[in-house]
Amino acid sequence: MNIAVLCSGSGTNLQAIIDSVRNGYIPAKIALVVSDEGRAYALERASNAGIETLILNAKDFKSREDFDKEIVKNLKKRNVELVVLAGFMRLMSPYFVKVYKNRIMNIHPALLPAFKGTHGIKDALDYGVKVTGPTVHFVDEKLDHGPIILQKAIEVKDDDTEETLLERVHKEEHVIYPEAIKLFVERRLEIEGRRVRIV
Ligand code: GAR
């Protein structure tokens, strides 16, 4: 199965996925890495692994849908069956979600539906929760909203800072994201309404 990974930043999750493909844990090929940010370190990780990259600048497109159409065109050309968002900081258009319905995954650094948005770790810490952790979910039209595939709870310590908590959340992200992708590629995820069953 061909998969594509969309990133905007440092790409530590991309790296975990690259490593999991390389060692055979995920039986798939990363056919393309797309970034909306030309300076993203994720692009270097992809190039180092010999993976084709595509940089798209949102400013070059009239609308979100036009931007997404360009991505979809490139994904179709490479027969991509699963789209993996790994720190891709854009909301997908209804067009994209429709074309790849139930075939787009995202990772979020908090236990959804809590602390949606771009500051999941800071928001959880500021709120004072005792437990938080990453969520892998399918993407629908709403922000951080689609059916949940995997979550991992971790304890928040009294002396945690954003940095220390981020480090522990990332460590778990790098375990559950490859696991969720593996399950998808092996066609072991069944979606019924909001519930995702592992078969
Ligand atoms: C990850 O921690 C992911 O959970 C978060 O961006 C980070 C990307 O890190 N995503 C969101 O906050 C989405 N709402 P990475 O570039 O090192 O993989």
JSON list of C-alpha atoms in Angstrom, two decimals, residues 18-166:
[
{"chain": "A", "resi": 18, "resn": "ILE", "atom": "CA", "xyz": [10.01, 6.08, 8.20]},
{"chain": "A", "resi": 19, "resn": "ASP", "atom": "CA", "xyz": [11.81, 3.86, 10.74]},
{"chain": "A", "resi": 20, "resn": "SER", "atom": "CA", "xyz": [8.76, 1.58, 11.09]},
{"chain": "A", "resi": 21, "resn": "VAL", "atom": "CA", "xyz": [8.51, 1.15, 7.31]},
{"chain": "A", "resi": 22, "resn": "ARG", "atom": "CA", "xyz": [12.23, 0.51, 7.06]},
{"chain": "A", "resi": 23, "resn": "ASN", "atom": "CA", "xyz": [12.27, -2.21, 9.72]},
{"chain": "A", "resi": 24, "resn": "GLY", "atom": "CA", "xyz": [9.17, -3.88, 8.23]},
{"chain": "A", "resi": 25, "resn": "TYR", "atom": "CA", "xyz": [6.77, -3.09, 11.10]},
{"chain": "A", "resi": 26, "resn": "ILE", "atom": "CA", "xyz": [4.54, -1.12, 8.69]},
{"chain": "A", "resi": 27, "resn": "PRO", "atom": "CA", "xyz": [4.14, -3.13, 5.44]},
{"chain": "A", "resi": 28, "resn": "ALA", "atom": "CA", "xyz": [3.72, -0.09, 3.17]},
{"chain": "A", "resi": 29, "resn": "LYS", "atom": "CA", "xyz": [5.65, 2.40, 1.09]},
{"chain": "A", "resi": 30, "resn": "ILE", "atom": "CA", "xyz": [5.86, 6.13, 1.80]},
{"chain": "A", "resi": 31, "resn": "ALA", "atom": "CA", "xyz": [5.27, 7.34, -1.75]},
{"chain": "A", "resi": 32, "resn": "LEU", "atom": "CA", "xyz": [5.34, 11.07, -0.98]},
{"chain": "A", "resi": 33, "resn": "VAL", "atom": "CA", "xyz": [5.98, 13.60, 1.81]},
{"chain": "A", "resi": 34, "resn": "VAL", "atom": "CA", "xyz": [4.14, 16.90, 1.38]},
{"chain": "A", "resi": 35, "resn": "SER", "atom": "CA", "xyz": [4.89, 20.09, 3.29]},
{"chain": "A", "resi": 36, "resn": "ASP", "atom": "CA", "xyz": [3.28, 23.51, 3.28]},
{"chain": "A", "resi": 37, "resn": "GLU", "atom": "CA", "xyz": [6.46, 24.91, 4.78]},
{"chain": "A", "resi": 38, "resn": "GLY", "atom": "CA", "xyz": [9.62, 24.88, 2.68]},
{"chain": "A", "resi": 39, "resn": "ARG", "atom": "CA", "xyz": [11.90, 25.10, 5.72]},
{"chain": "A", "resi": 40, "resn": "ALA", "atom": "CA", "xyz": [10.32, 22.17, 7.58]},
{"chain": "A", "resi": 41, "resn": "TYR", "atom": "CA", "xyz": [12.98, 19.80, 8.93]},
{"chain": "A", "resi": 42, "resn": "ALA", "atom": "CA", "xyz": [10.58, 16.99, 7.99]},
{"chain": "A", "resi": 43, "resn": "LEU", "atom": "CA", "xyz": [11.62, 17.55, 4.36]},
{"chain": "A", "resi": 44, "resn": "GLU", "atom": "CA", "xyz": [15.22, 16.81, 5.22]},
{"chain": "A", "resi": 45, "resn": "ARG", "atom": "CA", "xyz": [14.21, 13.62, 7.01]},
{"chain": "A", "resi": 46, "resn": "ALA", "atom": "CA", "xyz": [12.31, 12.54, 3.90]},
{"chain": "A", "resi": 47, "resn": "SER", "atom": "CA", "xyz": [15.19, 13.34, 1.55]},
{"chain": "A", "resi": 48, "resn": "ASN", "atom": "CA", "xyz": [17.64, 11.51, 3.82]},
{"chain": "A", "resi": 49, "resn": "ALA", "atom": "CA", "xyz": [15.40, 8.46, 3.53]},
{"chain": "A", "resi": 50, "resn": "GLY", "atom": "CA", "xyz": [15.19, 8.80, -0.27]},
{"chain": "A", "resi": 51, "resn": "ILE", "atom": "CA", "xyz": [11.50, 9.70, -0.23]},
{"chain": "A", "resi": 52, "resn": "GLU", "atom": "CA", "xyz": [10.04, 12.02, -2.83]},
{"chain": "A", "resi": 53, "resn": "THR", "atom": "CA", "xyz": [8.95, 15.40, -1.44]},
{"chain": "A", "resi": 54, "resn": "LEU", "atom": "CA", "xyz": [6.53, 18.10, -2.55]},
{"chain": "A", "resi": 55, "resn": "ILE", "atom": "CA", "xyz": [6.41, 21.65, -1.17]},
{"chain": "A", "resi": 56, "resn": "LEU", "atom": "CA", "xyz": [3.24, 23.66, -1.67]},
{"chain": "A", "resi": 57, "resn": "ASN", "atom": "CA", "xyz": [2.89, 27.27, -0.61]},
{"chain": "A", "resi": 58, "resn": "ALA", "atom": "CA", "xyz": [-0.65, 28.20, 0.44]},
{"chain": "A", "resi": 59, "resn": "LYS", "atom": "CA", "xyz": [-0.06, 31.72, -0.93]},
{"chain": "A", "resi": 60, "resn": "ASP", "atom": "CA", "xyz": [0.10, 30.31, -4.45]},
{"chain": "A", "resi": 61, "resn": "PHE", "atom": "CA", "xyz": [-3.51, 29.10, -4.30]},
{"chain": "A", "resi": 62, "resn": "LYS", "atom": "CA", "xyz": [-6.78, 31.01, -4.43]},
{"chain": "A", "resi": 63, "resn": "SER", "atom": "CA", "xyz": [-8.55, 28.88, -1.84]},
{"chain": "A", "resi": 64, "resn": "ARG", "atom": "CA", "xyz": [-8.07, 26.02, 0.59]},
{"chain": "A", "resi": 65, "resn": "GLU", "atom": "CA", "xyz": [-9.88, 23.77, -1.86]},
{"chain": "A", "resi": 66, "resn": "ASP", "atom": "CA", "xyz": [-7.52, 24.66, -4.71]},
{"chain": "A", "resi": 67, "resn": "PHE", "atom": "CA", "xyz": [-4.56, 23.90, -2.46]},
{"chain": "A", "resi": 68, "resn": "ASP", "atom": "CA", "xyz": [-6.08, 20.56, -1.46]},
{"chain": "A", "resi": 69, "resn": "LYS", "atom": "CA", "xyz": [-6.91, 19.73, -5.09]},
{"chain": "A", "resi": 70, "resn": "GLU", "atom": "CA", "xyz": [-3.25, 20.04, -5.95]},
{"chain": "A", "resi": 71, "resn": "ILE", "atom": "CA", "xyz": [-2.33, 17.67, -3.11]},
{"chain": "A", "resi": 72, "resn": "VAL", "atom": "CA", "xyz": [-5.02, 15.18, -4.12]},
{"chain": "A", "resi": 73, "resn": "LYS", "atom": "CA", "xyz": [-3.84, 15.27, -7.74]},
{"chain": "A", "resi": 74, "resn": "ASN", "atom": "CA", "xyz": [-0.34, 14.36, -6.58]},
{"chain": "A", "resi": 75, "resn": "LEU", "atom": "CA", "xyz": [-1.58, 11.63, -4.25]},
{"chain": "A", "resi": 76, "resn": "LYS", "atom": "CA", "xyz": [-3.73, 10.02, -6.96]},
{"chain": "A", "resi": 77, "resn": "LYS", "atom": "CA", "xyz": [-0.80, 10.07, -9.37]},
{"chain": "A", "resi": 78, "resn": "ARG", "atom": "CA", "xyz": [1.11, 7.90, -6.89]},
{"chain": "A", "resi": 79, "resn": "ASN", "atom": "CA", "xyz": [-1.83, 5.64, -5.99]},
{"chain": "A", "resi": 80, "resn": "VAL", "atom": "CA", "xyz": [-1.82, 6.79, -2.37]},
{"chain": "A", "resi": 81, "resn": "GLU", "atom": "CA", "xyz": [-4.42, 4.95, -0.30]},
{"chain": "A", "resi": 82, "resn": "LEU", "atom": "CA", "xyz": [-3.74, 6.43, 3.14]},
{"chain": "A", "resi": 83, "resn": "VAL", "atom": "CA", "xyz": [-2.98, 10.06, 4.01]},
{"chain": "A", "resi": 84, "resn": "VAL", "atom": "CA", "xyz": [-1.11, 10.55, 7.28]},
{"chain": "A", "resi": 85, "resn": "LEU", "atom": "CA", "xyz": [-1.11, 14.01, 8.84]},
{"chain": "A", "resi": 86, "resn": "ALA", "atom": "CA", "xyz": [1.94, 14.38, 11.07]},
{"chain": "A", "resi": 87, "resn": "GLY", "atom": "CA", "xyz": [2.06, 17.89, 12.48]},
{"chain": "A", "resi": 88, "resn": "PHE", "atom": "CA", "xyz": [0.38, 19.27, 9.35]},
{"chain": "A", "resi": 89, "resn": "MET", "atom": "CA", "xyz": [-1.01, 22.51, 10.70]},
{"chain": "A", "resi": 90, "resn": "ARG", "atom": "CA", "xyz": [-3.84, 23.07, 8.23]},
{"chain": "A", "resi": 91, "resn": "LEU", "atom": "CA", "xyz": [-7.50, 22.18, 8.33]},
{"chain": "A", "resi": 92, "resn": "MET", "atom": "CA", "xyz": [-8.42, 19.89, 5.43]},
{"chain": "A", "resi": 93, "resn": "SER", "atom": "CA", "xyz": [-11.15, 21.14, 3.07]},
{"chain": "A", "resi": 94, "resn": "PRO", "atom": "CA", "xyz": [-14.45, 19.20, 2.80]},
{"chain": "A", "resi": 95, "resn": "TYR", "atom": "CA", "xyz": [-13.28, 18.31, -0.73]},
{"chain": "A", "resi": 96, "resn": "PHE", "atom": "CA", "xyz": [-10.15, 16.53, 0.55]},
{"chain": "A", "resi": 97, "resn": "VAL", "atom": "CA", "xyz": [-12.08, 14.77, 3.33]},
{"chain": "A", "resi": 98, "resn": "LYS", "atom": "CA", "xyz": [-14.67, 13.54, 0.82]},
{"chain": "A", "resi": 99, "resn": "VAL", "atom": "CA", "xyz": [-12.12, 12.19, -1.66]},
{"chain": "A", "resi": 100, "resn": "TYR", "atom": "CA", "xyz": [-10.16, 10.38, 1.07]},
{"chain": "A", "resi": 101, "resn": "LYS", "atom": "CA", "xyz": [-13.07, 9.58, 3.39]},
{"chain": "A", "resi": 102, "resn": "ASN", "atom": "CA", "xyz": [-11.95, 7.36, 6.30]},
{"chain": "A", "resi": 103, "resn": "ARG", "atom": "CA", "xyz": [-8.48, 7.25, 4.75]},
{"chain": "A", "resi": 104, "resn": "ILE", "atom": "CA", "xyz": [-6.93, 10.31, 6.43]},
{"chain": "A", "resi": 105, "resn": "MET", "atom": "CA", "xyz": [-5.36, 9.98, 9.88]},
{"chain": "A", "resi": 106, "resn": "ASN", "atom": "CA", "xyz": [-4.13, 12.63, 12.27]},
{"chain": "A", "resi": 107, "resn": "ILE", "atom": "CA", "xyz": [-2.22, 12.67, 15.54]},
{"chain": "A", "resi": 108, "resn": "HIS", "atom": "CA", "xyz": [-3.08, 15.10, 18.31]},
{"chain": "A", "resi": 109, "resn": "PRO", "atom": "CA", "xyz": [-1.02, 15.58, 21.49]},
{"chain": "A", "resi": 110, "resn": "ALA", "atom": "CA", "xyz": [-3.99, 15.47, 23.92]},
{"chain": "A", "resi": 111, "resn": "LEU", "atom": "CA", "xyz": [-6.74, 13.02, 24.81]},
{"chain": "A", "resi": 112, "resn": "LEU", "atom": "CA", "xyz": [-9.52, 14.12, 22.46]},
{"chain": "A", "resi": 113, "resn": "PRO", "atom": "CA", "xyz": [-12.12, 15.53, 22.73]},
{"chain": "A", "resi": 114, "resn": "ALA", "atom": "CA", "xyz": [-10.13, 17.57, 25.28]},
{"chain": "A", "resi": 115, "resn": "PHE", "atom": "CA", "xyz": [-7.79, 20.37, 24.23]},
{"chain": "A", "resi": 116, "resn": "LYS", "atom": "CA", "xyz": [-8.40, 20.51, 20.50]},
{"chain": "A", "resi": 117, "resn": "GLY", "atom": "CA", "xyz": [-6.40, 22.94, 18.38]},
{"chain": "A", "resi": 118, "resn": "THR", "atom": "CA", "xyz": [-2.76, 23.83, 18.04]},
{"chain": "A", "resi": 119, "resn": "HIS", "atom": "CA", "xyz": [-1.66, 23.97, 21.70]},
{"chain": "A", "resi": 120, "resn": "GLY", "atom": "CA", "xyz": [-2.83, 20.61, 23.05]},
{"chain": "A", "resi": 121, "resn": "ILE", "atom": "CA", "xyz": [0.07, 20.21, 25.46]},
{"chain": "A", "resi": 122, "resn": "LYS", "atom": "CA", "xyz": [0.14, 23.75, 26.88]},
{"chain": "A", "resi": 123, "resn": "ASP", "atom": "CA", "xyz": [-3.65, 23.80, 27.21]},
{"chain": "A", "resi": 124, "resn": "ALA", "atom": "CA", "xyz": [-3.69, 20.49, 29.13]},
{"chain": "A", "resi": 125, "resn": "LEU", "atom": "CA", "xyz": [-0.91, 21.68, 31.45]},
{"chain": "A", "resi": 126, "resn": "ASP", "atom": "CA", "xyz": [-2.55, 25.07, 32.06]},
{"chain": "A", "resi": 127, "resn": "TYR", "atom": "CA", "xyz": [-5.88, 23.38, 32.80]},
{"chain": "A", "resi": 128, "resn": "GLY", "atom": "CA", "xyz": [-4.21, 21.26, 35.47]},
{"chain": "A", "resi": 129, "resn": "VAL", "atom": "CA", "xyz": [-5.24, 17.81, 34.24]},
{"chain": "A", "resi": 130, "resn": "LYS", "atom": "CA", "xyz": [-3.51, 14.86, 35.93]},
{"chain": "A", "resi": 131, "resn": "VAL", "atom": "CA", "xyz": [-3.67, 12.64, 32.85]},
{"chain": "A", "resi": 132, "resn": "THR", "atom": "CA", "xyz": [-3.13, 13.50, 29.19]},
{"chain": "A", "resi": 133, "resn": "GLY", "atom": "CA", "xyz": [-1.59, 11.86, 26.12]},
{"chain": "A", "resi": 134, "resn": "PRO", "atom": "CA", "xyz": [-1.77, 11.49, 22.36]},
{"chain": "A", "resi": 135, "resn": "THR", "atom": "CA", "xyz": [-4.76, 10.53, 20.20]},
{"chain": "A", "resi": 136, "resn": "VAL", "atom": "CA", "xyz": [-4.69, 9.05, 16.68]},
{"chain": "A", "resi": 137, "resn": "HIS", "atom": "CA", "xyz": [-7.98, 9.61, 14.85]},
{"chain": "A", "resi": 138, "resn": "PHE", "atom": "CA", "xyz": [-9.55, 9.61, 11.41]},
{"chain": "A", "resi": 139, "resn": "VAL", "atom": "CA", "xyz": [-10.07, 13.08, 9.98]},
{"chain": "A", "resi": 140, "resn": "ASP", "atom": "CA", "xyz": [-13.50, 14.46, 9.19]},
{"chain": "A", "resi": 141, "resn": "GLU", "atom": "CA", "xyz": [-14.70, 17.97, 8.30]},
{"chain": "A", "resi": 142, "resn": "LYS", "atom": "CA", "xyz": [-14.41, 19.29, 11.86]},
{"chain": "A", "resi": 143, "resn": "LEU", "atom": "CA", "xyz": [-11.23, 20.15, 13.75]},
{"chain": "A", "resi": 144, "resn": "ASP", "atom": "CA", "xyz": [-9.71, 17.23, 15.73]},
{"chain": "A", "resi": 145, "resn": "HIS", "atom": "CA", "xyz": [-13.08, 15.49, 15.62]},
{"chain": "A", "resi": 146, "resn": "GLY", "atom": "CA", "xyz": [-13.16, 12.23, 13.61]},
{"chain": "A", "resi": 147, "resn": "PRO", "atom": "CA", "xyz": [-13.42, 8.66, 15.00]},
{"chain": "A", "resi": 148, "resn": "ILE", "atom": "CA", "xyz": [-10.68, 7.77, 17.50]},
{"chain": "A", "resi": 149, "resn": "ILE", "atom": "CA", "xyz": [-8.32, 4.92, 16.60]},
{"chain": "A", "resi": 150, "resn": "LEU", "atom": "CA", "xyz": [-5.81, 4.81, 19.49]},
{"chain": "A", "resi": 151, "resn": "GLN", "atom": "CA", "xyz": [-5.07, 6.84, 22.62]},
{"chain": "A", "resi": 152, "resn": "LYS", "atom": "CA", "xyz": [-2.39, 6.54, 25.25]},
{"chain": "A", "resi": 153, "resn": "ALA", "atom": "CA", "xyz": [-2.82, 8.07, 28.71]},
{"chain": "A", "resi": 154, "resn": "ILE", "atom": "CA", "xyz": [0.20, 9.38, 30.57]},
{"chain": "A", "resi": 155, "resn": "GLU", "atom": "CA", "xyz": [0.41, 11.00, 33.99]},
{"chain": "A", "resi": 156, "resn": "VAL", "atom": "CA", "xyz": [1.14, 14.68, 34.35]},
{"chain": "A", "resi": 157, "resn": "LYS", "atom": "CA", "xyz": [3.75, 15.23, 37.08]},
{"chain": "A", "resi": 158, "resn": "ASP", "atom": "CA", "xyz": [3.66, 18.14, 39.53]},
{"chain": "A", "resi": 159, "resn": "ASP", "atom": "CA", "xyz": [6.92, 19.52, 38.21]},
{"chain": "A", "resi": 160, "resn": "ASP", "atom": "CA", "xyz": [6.16, 19.04, 34.51]},
{"chain": "A", "resi": 161, "resn": "THR", "atom": "CA", "xyz": [6.87, 21.93, 32.15]},
{"chain": "A", "resi": 162, "resn": "GLU", "atom": "CA", "xyz": [5.68, 22.17, 28.56]},
{"chain": "A", "resi": 163, "resn": "GLU", "atom": "CA", "xyz": [9.06, 20.79, 27.47]},
{"chain": "A", "resi": 164, "resn": "THR", "atom": "CA", "xyz": [9.12, 17.76, 29.79]},
{"chain": "A", "resi": 165, "resn": "LEU", "atom": "CA", "xyz": [5.50, 16.88, 29.07]},
{"chain": "A", "resi": 166, "resn": "LEU", "atom": "CA", "xyz": [6.02, 17.30, 25.32]}
]
